[in-house]
Amino acid sequence: MKAAVVTSFTEPLELQDRPVPEPGPGEVLVRIEASGLCHTDIHAAHGDWPVKPAPPFVPGHEGVGIVEQVGAGVDAARVGERVAIPWLGHACGHCDHCVSGWETLCEEQRNTGYSVDGGFAEYAVADADYVVRVPAGVSPHDAAPLTCAGVTTYKAIKVAHIRPAERVAVFGIGGLGHLAVQYARLVGATVIAVDIDDQKLELAAELGADHVINAGKTDPVAAITELGGADVAVVLAVIPHVFESAFAALRRGGRLVCVGLPPEQDGPMSLPIFPTVLKGISVIGSIVGTRQDLVEVFDLHARGRTRVIAETRKLDEVNASIDDVLAGRTTARIVFEF
Ligand code: NAD
Ligand code: ZN
Ligand code: ZN
């Protein structure tokens, strides 16, 4: 099978011909139909984060496809099922996080396309209990970005406990951001979209953003303050200073939801204590979503409540696609189709 492999943090991905993997006990073999390119895959390929994956590995945690084979202990009736293989590839299932609905915090978790091979290949094996069924009415092309960009921003909106009269600022209208705008609209919020690219802001407006701010031309803190300040700021950009601007744009009682994961070498965000305390600000870290969150994301999409904006490419174009994401030359998401 064809696979895009990270062989070193300083080299482009290598297209390799690898044997089709065998599903072990409790696993399924999935023939990948579509696989989204998340900015996280780029961080993985470059070794950007404090906990690094070990090359060689196959990135991709938005893989969607058909179960072709099952391992020991998995119901054979699952052959033919369309499933998504998300970032949360496996969790222990019995720690306090797992049993309280926070499996995404499990310390025993394995991450697809990071600690286990992912979806940038014609086939992938995955834990049968952690793949999520893709319902009829959601195409593989749409299911792929929903599997990370969708579930992550859906969860970010959930943890912010937004009330309909509140203002939500979304910083970064890329793969994640174009869906964040829609989930914030679905809970009734007034949405302010912030990016440095006018085309992305046009897309945000088309998807329901009430206000758009080009941070390259206008100070977003001043512009949001002018609108009354944000109750919630969801940060999806990959630059620490954007987190600081988002914090500064919050009104009293505001919540800063941190989702973007800038490279370690770009340094920490720095938040002033005095306004945090006096304004009663909450700082929330939000990591992907659970299997149940993804079920809800697919259900909303099947009912026509969200739109996925993505361009289709071939896996051979993986390195050029990474360059395009880094240069901001993509509409929202890139999906490799097989
Ligand atoms: P992306 O590259 O598609 O989007 C980033 C967006 O930020 C782009 O639209 C870019 O134009 C915009 N941007 C750049 N500079 C900006 C600025 N100064 N102000 C506002 N916007 C600016 O990336 P993505 O796939 O959406 O991922 C975003 C980040 O989220 C990555 O760091 C990724 O690793 C992380 N992520 C986190 C989770 C999680 O669970 N917490 C899940 C998935 C992805
Ligand atoms: Zn656990
Ligand atoms: Zn992702």
GROMACS .gro file of C-alpha atoms and ligand atoms in nm:
model
  384
    1MET     CA    1   0.000   0.000   0.000
    2LYS     CA    2   0.103   0.360  -0.051
    3ALA     CA    3   0.183   0.557   0.268
    4ALA     CA    4   0.323   0.904   0.342
    5VAL     CA    5   0.591   0.854   0.606
    6VAL     CA    6   0.776   1.096   0.834
    7THR     CA    7   1.135   0.966   0.836
    8SER     CA    8   1.295   1.267   1.011
    9PHE     CA    9   1.176   1.601   1.154
   10THR     CA   10   1.390   1.788   0.903
   11GLU     CA   11   1.302   1.602   0.580
   12PRO     CA   12   0.988   1.608   0.366
   13LEU     CA   13   0.750   1.312   0.401
   14GLU     CA   14   0.848   1.009   0.193
   15LEU     CA   15   0.596   0.817  -0.016
   16GLN     CA   16   0.663   0.452   0.055
   17ASP     CA   17   0.519   0.124  -0.056
   18ARG     CA   18   0.446  -0.070   0.264
   19PRO     CA   19   0.275  -0.402   0.334
   20VAL     CA   20  -0.093  -0.373   0.428
   21PRO     CA   21  -0.098  -0.403   0.811
   22GLU     CA   22  -0.275  -0.695   0.983
   23PRO     CA   23  -0.542  -0.612   1.242
   24GLY     CA   24  -0.443  -0.750   1.584
   25PRO     CA   25  -0.690  -0.859   1.855
   26GLY     CA   26  -0.953  -0.589   1.910
   27GLU     CA   27  -0.852  -0.404   1.594
   28VAL     CA   28  -1.002  -0.331   1.254
   29LEU     CA   29  -0.831  -0.286   0.918
   30VAL     CA   30  -0.969   0.020   0.741
   31ARG     CA   31  -0.935   0.094   0.368
   32ILE     CA   32  -0.897   0.472   0.373
   33GLU     CA   33  -1.122   0.671   0.139
   34ALA     CA   34  -1.044   1.022   0.262
   35SER     CA   35  -0.793   1.169   0.505
   36GLY     CA   36  -0.772   1.532   0.618
   37LEU     CA   37  -0.453   1.730   0.671
   38CYS     CA   38  -0.463   1.893   1.016
   39HIS     CA   39  -0.205   2.149   1.123
   40THR     CA   40  -0.123   1.900   1.401
   41ASP     CA   41   0.017   1.664   1.132
   42ILE     CA   42   0.260   1.940   1.039
   43HIS     CA   43   0.363   1.988   1.403
   44ALA     CA   44   0.409   1.608   1.422
   45ALA     CA   45   0.620   1.595   1.106
   46HIS     CA   46   0.840   1.879   1.232
   47GLY     CA   47   0.870   1.756   1.592
   48ASP     CA   48   0.733   2.092   1.714
   49TRP     CA   49   0.596   1.984   2.051
   50PRO     CA   50   0.755   1.887   2.385
   51VAL     CA   51   0.638   1.523   2.355
   52LYS     CA   52   0.766   1.409   2.015
   53PRO     CA   53   0.657   1.118   1.797
   54ALA     CA   54   0.926   0.867   1.693
   55PRO     CA   55   1.003   0.850   1.317
   56PRO     CA   56   0.935   0.659   1.105
   57PHE     CA   57   0.560   0.708   1.144
   58VAL     CA   58   0.253   0.773   0.930
   59PRO     CA   59   0.066   1.092   1.028
   60GLY     CA   60  -0.307   1.158   0.981
   61HIS     CA   61  -0.590   1.158   1.237
   62GLU     CA   62  -0.880   1.245   1.007
   63GLY     CA   63  -0.883   0.913   0.823
   64VAL     CA   64  -1.221   0.782   0.706
   65GLY     CA   65  -1.284   0.454   0.529
   66ILE     CA   66  -1.438   0.111   0.516
   67VAL     CA   67  -1.365  -0.174   0.757
   68GLU     CA   68  -1.223  -0.454   0.542
   69GLN     CA   69  -1.109  -0.700   0.804
   70VAL     CA   70  -1.148  -0.749   1.178
   71GLY     CA   71  -0.904  -0.891   1.432
   72ALA     CA   72  -0.978  -1.152   1.700
   73GLY     CA   73  -1.264  -1.055   1.930
   74VAL     CA   74  -1.423  -0.802   1.694
   75ASP     CA   75  -1.773  -0.869   1.556
   76ALA     CA   76  -1.736  -0.979   1.192
   77ALA     CA   77  -2.057  -0.787   1.113
   78ARG     CA   78  -1.849  -0.470   1.128
   79VAL     CA   79  -1.686  -0.552   0.793
   80GLY     CA   80  -1.824  -0.298   0.545
   81GLU     CA   81  -1.891  -0.030   0.810
   82ARG     CA   82  -1.768   0.324   0.730
   83VAL     CA   83  -1.566   0.457   1.023
   84ALA     CA   84  -1.352   0.754   1.123
   85ILE     CA   85  -1.016   0.709   1.298
   86PRO     CA   86  -0.969   1.010   1.528
   87TRP     CA   87  -0.673   1.145   1.725
   88LEU     CA   88  -0.787   0.951   2.033
   89GLY     CA   89  -0.682   0.613   1.897
   90HIS     CA   90  -0.710   0.432   2.229
   91ALA     CA   91  -0.772   0.507   2.597
   92CYS     CA   92  -0.762   0.271   2.897
   93GLY     CA   93  -1.137   0.277   2.957
   94HIS     CA   94  -1.115   0.244   3.335
   95CYS     CA   95  -0.924   0.540   3.486
   96ASP     CA   96  -1.118   0.823   3.653
   97HIS     CA   97  -1.093   1.036   3.336
   98CYS     CA   98  -1.223   0.757   3.112
   99VAL     CA   99  -1.516   0.666   3.335
  100SER     CA  100  -1.620   1.028   3.396
  101GLY     CA  101  -1.658   1.117   3.029
  102TRP     CA  102  -1.309   1.265   2.991
  103GLU     CA  103  -1.139   0.986   2.795
  104THR     CA  104  -0.946   1.258   2.608
  105LEU     CA  105  -0.749   1.315   2.932
  106CYS     CA  106  -0.659   0.947   2.981
  107GLU     CA  107  -0.288   0.909   3.063
  108GLU     CA  108  -0.273   0.575   2.881
  109GLN     CA  109  -0.404   0.715   2.553
  110ARG     CA  110  -0.254   0.643   2.213
  111ASN     CA  111  -0.276   0.909   1.945
  112THR     CA  112  -0.340   0.830   1.582
  113GLY     CA  113  -0.076   0.959   1.341
  114TYR     CA  114   0.151   1.039   1.636
  115SER     CA  115   0.218   0.744   1.866
  116VAL     CA  116   0.052   0.494   1.627
  117ASP     CA  117   0.044   0.505   1.246
  118GLY     CA  118  -0.241   0.712   1.105
  119GLY     CA  119  -0.448   0.782   0.797
  120PHE     CA  120  -0.197   0.910   0.539
  121ALA     CA  121  -0.199   0.565   0.380
  122GLU     CA  122  -0.425   0.342   0.174
  123TYR     CA  123  -0.491   0.125   0.482
  124ALA     CA  124  -0.474   0.175   0.858
  125VAL     CA  125  -0.538  -0.047   1.158
  126ALA     CA  126  -0.723   0.100   1.453
  127ASP     CA  127  -0.874   0.000   1.787
  128ALA     CA  128  -1.227  -0.120   1.703
  129ASP     CA  129  -1.364   0.049   2.017
  130TYR     CA  130  -1.221   0.392   1.935
  131VAL     CA  131  -1.321   0.428   1.570
  132VAL     CA  132  -1.650   0.612   1.525
  133ARG     CA  133  -1.915   0.503   1.276
  134VAL     CA  134  -1.983   0.756   0.999
  135PRO     CA  135  -2.359   0.775   0.944
  136ALA     CA  136  -2.530   0.771   0.605
  137GLY     CA  137  -2.565   1.129   0.487
  138VAL     CA  138  -2.206   1.224   0.575
  139SER     CA  139  -1.967   1.175   0.282
  140PRO     CA  140  -1.610   1.056   0.345
  141HIS     CA  141  -1.490   1.392   0.209
  142ASP     CA  142  -1.688   1.580   0.477
  143ALA     CA  143  -1.639   1.322   0.753
  144ALA     CA  144  -1.259   1.360   0.734
  145PRO     CA  145  -1.232   1.724   0.854
  146LEU     CA  146  -1.512   1.666   1.106
  147THR     CA  147  -1.304   1.389   1.266
  148CYS     CA  148  -1.057   1.639   1.414
  149ALA     CA  149  -1.134   2.000   1.310
  150GLY     CA  150  -1.504   1.941   1.375
  151VAL     CA  151  -1.494   1.750   1.700
  152THR     CA  152  -1.222   1.976   1.846
  153THR     CA  153  -1.407   2.302   1.787
  154TYR     CA  154  -1.743   2.150   1.883
  155LYS     CA  155  -1.586   2.055   2.218
  156ALA     CA  156  -1.422   2.398   2.255
  157ILE     CA  157  -1.763   2.560   2.219
  158LYS     CA  158  -1.915   2.310   2.465
  159VAL     CA  159  -1.655   2.370   2.740
  160ALA     CA  160  -1.701   2.747   2.712
  161HIS     CA  161  -2.069   2.712   2.822
  162ILE     CA  162  -2.184   2.984   2.587
  163ARG     CA  163  -2.519   3.156   2.634
  164PRO     CA  164  -2.704   3.278   2.323
  165ALA     CA  165  -2.662   3.647   2.405
  166GLU     CA  166  -2.283   3.620   2.431
  167ARG     CA  167  -2.012   3.730   2.188
  168VAL     CA  168  -1.759   3.469   2.077
  169ALA     CA  169  -1.435   3.569   1.905
  170VAL     CA  170  -1.269   3.298   1.696
  171PHE     CA  171  -0.898   3.364   1.631
  172GLY     CA  172  -0.776   3.173   1.323
  173ILE     CA  173  -1.020   3.075   1.048
  174GLY     CA  174  -0.838   2.774   0.906
  175GLY     CA  175  -0.941   2.409   0.917
  176LEU     CA  176  -1.060   2.432   1.276
  177GLY     CA  177  -1.182   2.791   1.263
  178HIS     CA  178  -1.427   2.753   0.977
  179LEU     CA  179  -1.612   2.494   1.185
  180ALA     CA  180  -1.573   2.685   1.515
  181VAL     CA  181  -1.763   2.977   1.359
  182GLN     CA  182  -2.051   2.744   1.274
  183TYR     CA  183  -2.072   2.575   1.617
  184ALA     CA  184  -2.064   2.916   1.788
  185ARG     CA  185  -2.354   3.024   1.562
  186LEU     CA  186  -2.544   2.704   1.642
  187VAL     CA  187  -2.547   2.791   2.014
  188GLY     CA  188  -2.677   3.134   1.922
  189ALA     CA  189  -2.371   3.346   1.991
  190THR     CA  190  -2.272   3.661   1.806
  191VAL     CA  191  -1.953   3.558   1.626
  192ILE     CA  192  -1.645   3.768   1.560
  193ALA     CA  193  -1.395   3.604   1.322
  194VAL     CA  194  -1.029   3.711   1.334
  195ASP     CA  195  -0.764   3.612   1.079
  196ILE     CA  196  -0.490   3.782   0.874
  197ASP     CA  197  -0.627   3.667   0.539
  198ASP     CA  198  -0.922   3.842   0.375
  199GLN     CA  199  -1.033   3.531   0.185
  200LYS     CA  200  -1.065   3.336   0.510
  201LEU     CA  201  -1.264   3.622   0.658
  202GLU     CA  202  -1.496   3.624   0.356
  203LEU     CA  203  -1.551   3.253   0.413
  204ALA     CA  204  -1.620   3.315   0.783
  205ALA     CA  205  -1.883   3.576   0.693
  206GLU     CA  206  -2.042   3.333   0.446
  207LEU     CA  207  -2.054   3.070   0.724
  208GLY     CA  208  -2.234   3.304   0.961
  209ALA     CA  209  -1.976   3.528   1.135
  210ASP     CA  210  -2.139   3.857   1.235
  211HIS     CA  211  -1.814   4.057   1.238
  212VAL     CA  212  -1.479   3.996   1.072
  213ILE     CA  213  -1.146   4.152   1.170
  214ASN     CA  214  -0.823   4.133   0.971
  215ALA     CA  215  -0.559   4.132   1.246
  216GLY     CA  216  -0.295   4.221   0.989
  217LYS     CA  217  -0.465   4.554   0.920
  218THR     CA  218  -0.665   4.634   1.236
  219ASP     CA  219  -0.577   4.586   1.603
  220PRO     CA  220  -0.815   4.302   1.700
  221VAL     CA  221  -0.813   4.401   2.069
  222ALA     CA  222  -0.930   4.756   1.993
  223ALA     CA  223  -1.185   4.636   1.736
  224ILE     CA  224  -1.335   4.373   1.971
  225THR     CA  225  -1.334   4.614   2.266
  226GLU     CA  226  -1.525   4.857   2.044
  227LEU     CA  227  -1.789   4.586   1.996
  228GLY     CA  228  -1.818   4.551   2.376
  229GLY     CA  229  -1.550   4.287   2.431
  230ALA     CA  230  -1.571   3.910   2.387
  231ASP     CA  231  -1.733   3.680   2.645
  232VAL     CA  232  -1.541   3.391   2.494
  233ALA     CA  233  -1.227   3.385   2.280
  234VAL     CA  234  -1.139   3.057   2.109
  235VAL     CA  235  -0.777   3.059   1.995
  236LEU     CA  236  -0.692   2.837   1.699
  237ALA     CA  237  -0.397   3.033   1.562
  238VAL     CA  238  -0.048   2.891   1.600
  239ILE     CA  239   0.129   3.198   1.745
  240PRO     CA  240   0.162   3.270   2.121
  241HIS     CA  241   0.097   3.647   2.089
  242VAL     CA  242  -0.248   3.574   1.942
  243PHE     CA  243  -0.343   3.407   2.273
  244GLU     CA  244  -0.238   3.727   2.451
  245SER     CA  245  -0.450   3.944   2.216
  246ALA     CA  246  -0.746   3.711   2.265
  247PHE     CA  247  -0.707   3.743   2.642
  248ALA     CA  248  -0.693   4.123   2.616
  249ALA     CA  249  -1.011   4.129   2.407
  250LEU     CA  250  -1.218   3.956   2.680
  251ARG     CA  251  -1.476   4.140   2.884
  252ARG     CA  252  -1.537   4.076   3.253
  253GLY     CA  253  -1.633   3.715   3.326
  254GLY     CA  254  -1.470   3.611   2.998
  255ARG     CA  255  -1.331   3.269   2.906
  256LEU     CA  256  -1.013   3.215   2.706
  257VAL     CA  257  -1.034   2.877   2.532
  258CYS     CA  258  -0.687   2.762   2.421
  259VAL     CA  259  -0.689   2.511   2.135
  260GLY     CA  260  -0.401   2.603   1.901
  261LEU     CA  261  -0.067   2.443   1.987
  262PRO     CA  262   0.224   2.662   1.872
  263PRO     CA  263   0.572   2.504   1.841
  264GLU     CA  264   0.755   2.477   2.173
  265GLN     CA  265   1.040   2.700   2.052
  266ASP     CA  266   0.798   2.990   1.995
  267GLY     CA  267   0.770   3.024   2.371
  268PRO     CA  268   0.485   3.041   2.623
  269MET     CA  269   0.192   3.280   2.633
  270SER     CA  270   0.217   3.538   2.905
  271LEU     CA  271  -0.096   3.646   3.091
  272PRO     CA  272  -0.108   3.938   3.334
  273ILE     CA  273  -0.234   3.838   3.680
  274PHE     CA  274  -0.408   4.164   3.775
  275PRO     CA  275  -0.672   4.173   3.499
  276THR     CA  276  -0.716   3.793   3.519
  277VAL     CA  277  -0.821   3.832   3.881
  278LEU     CA  278  -1.013   4.159   3.861
  279LYS     CA  279  -1.202   4.063   3.547
  280GLY     CA  280  -1.272   3.709   3.674
  281ILE     CA  281  -1.125   3.548   3.364
  282SER     CA  282  -1.120   3.168   3.313
  283VAL     CA  283  -0.844   3.009   3.107
  284ILE     CA  284  -0.950   2.676   2.958
  285GLY     CA  285  -0.737   2.426   2.768
  286SER     CA  286  -0.941   2.212   2.528
  287ILE     CA  287  -0.813   1.894   2.366
  288VAL     CA  288  -1.004   1.727   2.079
  289GLY     CA  289  -1.333   1.561   2.185
  290THR     CA  290  -1.468   1.222   2.290
  291ARG     CA  291  -1.620   0.952   2.071
  292GLN     CA  292  -1.963   1.076   2.180
  293ASP     CA  293  -1.874   1.434   2.078
  294LEU     CA  294  -1.784   1.301   1.733
  295VAL     CA  295  -2.116   1.113   1.711
  296GLU     CA  296  -2.289   1.447   1.780
  297VAL     CA  297  -2.074   1.629   1.522
  298PHE     CA  298  -2.163   1.373   1.253
  299ASP     CA  299  -2.530   1.388   1.350
  300LEU     CA  300  -2.540   1.769   1.319
  301HIS     CA  301  -2.374   1.744   0.980
  302ALA     CA  302  -2.610   1.472   0.857
  303ARG     CA  303  -2.898   1.703   0.954
  304GLY     CA  304  -2.752   1.981   0.738
  305ARG     CA  305  -2.647   2.207   1.025
  306THR     CA  306  -2.280   2.246   0.925
  307ARG     CA  307  -2.080   2.286   0.605
  308VAL     CA  308  -1.733   2.147   0.546
  309ILE     CA  309  -1.511   2.355   0.320
  310ALA     CA  310  -1.226   2.142   0.189
  311GLU     CA  311  -1.025   2.089  -0.128
  312THR     CA  312  -0.938   1.744  -0.254
  313ARG     CA  313  -0.580   1.638  -0.329
  314LYS     CA  314  -0.384   1.321  -0.395
  315LEU     CA  315  -0.157   1.180  -0.123
  316ASP     CA  316   0.139   1.231  -0.363
  317GLU     CA  317   0.089   1.604  -0.308
  318VAL     CA  318   0.138   1.578   0.069
  319ASN     CA  319   0.454   1.792   0.088
  320ALA     CA  320   0.319   2.067  -0.138
  321SER     CA  321  -0.003   2.057   0.067
  322ILE     CA  322   0.192   2.111   0.390
  323ASP     CA  323   0.368   2.410   0.231
  324ASP     CA  324   0.031   2.550   0.125
  325VAL     CA  325  -0.115   2.522   0.477
  326LEU     CA  326   0.193   2.691   0.626
  327ALA     CA  327   0.173   2.971   0.369
  328GLY     CA  328  -0.203   3.013   0.424
  329ARG     CA  329  -0.276   2.920   0.062
  330THR     CA  330  -0.569   2.687   0.137
  331THR     CA  331  -0.940   2.761   0.163
  332ALA     CA  332  -0.997   2.581   0.493
  333ARG     CA  333  -0.896   2.213   0.488
  334ILE     CA  334  -0.712   1.982   0.248
  335VAL     CA  335  -0.846   1.627   0.216
  336PHE     CA  336  -0.648   1.350   0.049
  337GLU     CA  337  -0.877   1.115  -0.141
  338PHE     CA  338  -0.781   0.764  -0.240
  339NAD     P1  339  -0.473   2.614   1.004
  339NAD     O1  340  -0.335   2.642   0.958
  339NAD     O2  341  -0.573   2.557   0.909
  339NAD     O3  342  -0.538   2.748   1.067
  339NAD     C1  343  -0.466   2.848   1.135
  339NAD     C2  344  -0.528   2.982   1.099
  339NAD     O4  345  -0.469   3.086   1.178
  339NAD     C3  346  -0.505   3.021   0.953
  339NAD     O5  347  -0.631   3.052   0.891
  339NAD     C4  348  -0.418   3.144   0.962
  339NAD     O6  349  -0.441   3.238   0.856
  339NAD     C5  350  -0.463   3.200   1.097
  339NAD     N1  351  -0.374   3.301   1.154
  339NAD     C6  352  -0.240   3.318   1.129
  339NAD     N2  353  -0.196   3.426   1.198
  339NAD     C7  354  -0.302   3.477   1.265
  339NAD     C8  355  -0.319   3.589   1.350
  339NAD     N3  356  -0.217   3.668   1.383
  339NAD     N4  357  -0.441   3.614   1.400
  339NAD     C9  358  -0.546   3.533   1.368
  339NAD     N5  359  -0.536   3.426   1.289
  339NAD    C10  360  -0.416   3.399   1.237
  339NAD     O7  361  -0.459   2.515   1.130
  339NAD     P2  362  -0.568   2.417   1.197
  339NAD     O8  363  -0.557   2.283   1.134
  339NAD     O9  364  -0.698   2.486   1.206
  339NAD    O10  365  -0.503   2.399   1.344
  339NAD    C11  366  -0.483   2.511   1.429
  339NAD    C12  367  -0.406   2.475   1.554
  339NAD    O11  368  -0.487   2.393   1.637
  339NAD    C13  369  -0.277   2.394   1.532
  339NAD    O12  370  -0.177   2.438   1.624
  339NAD    C14  371  -0.318   2.253   1.563
  339NAD    O13  372  -0.210   2.172   1.603
  339NAD    C15  373  -0.411   2.279   1.678
  339NAD     N6  374  -0.507   2.171   1.707
  339NAD    C16  375  -0.538   2.152   1.837
  339NAD    C17  376  -0.630   2.056   1.871
  339NAD    C18  377  -0.669   2.037   2.013
  339NAD    O14  378  -0.732   1.936   2.044
  339NAD     N7  379  -0.641   2.129   2.104
  339NAD    C19  380  -0.689   1.976   1.772
  339NAD    C20  381  -0.655   2.000   1.639
  339NAD    C21  382  -0.565   2.100   1.607
  340ZN      ZN  383  -0.816   0.606   3.094
  341ZN      ZN  384  -0.615   1.753   1.422
   0.00000   0.00000   0.00000
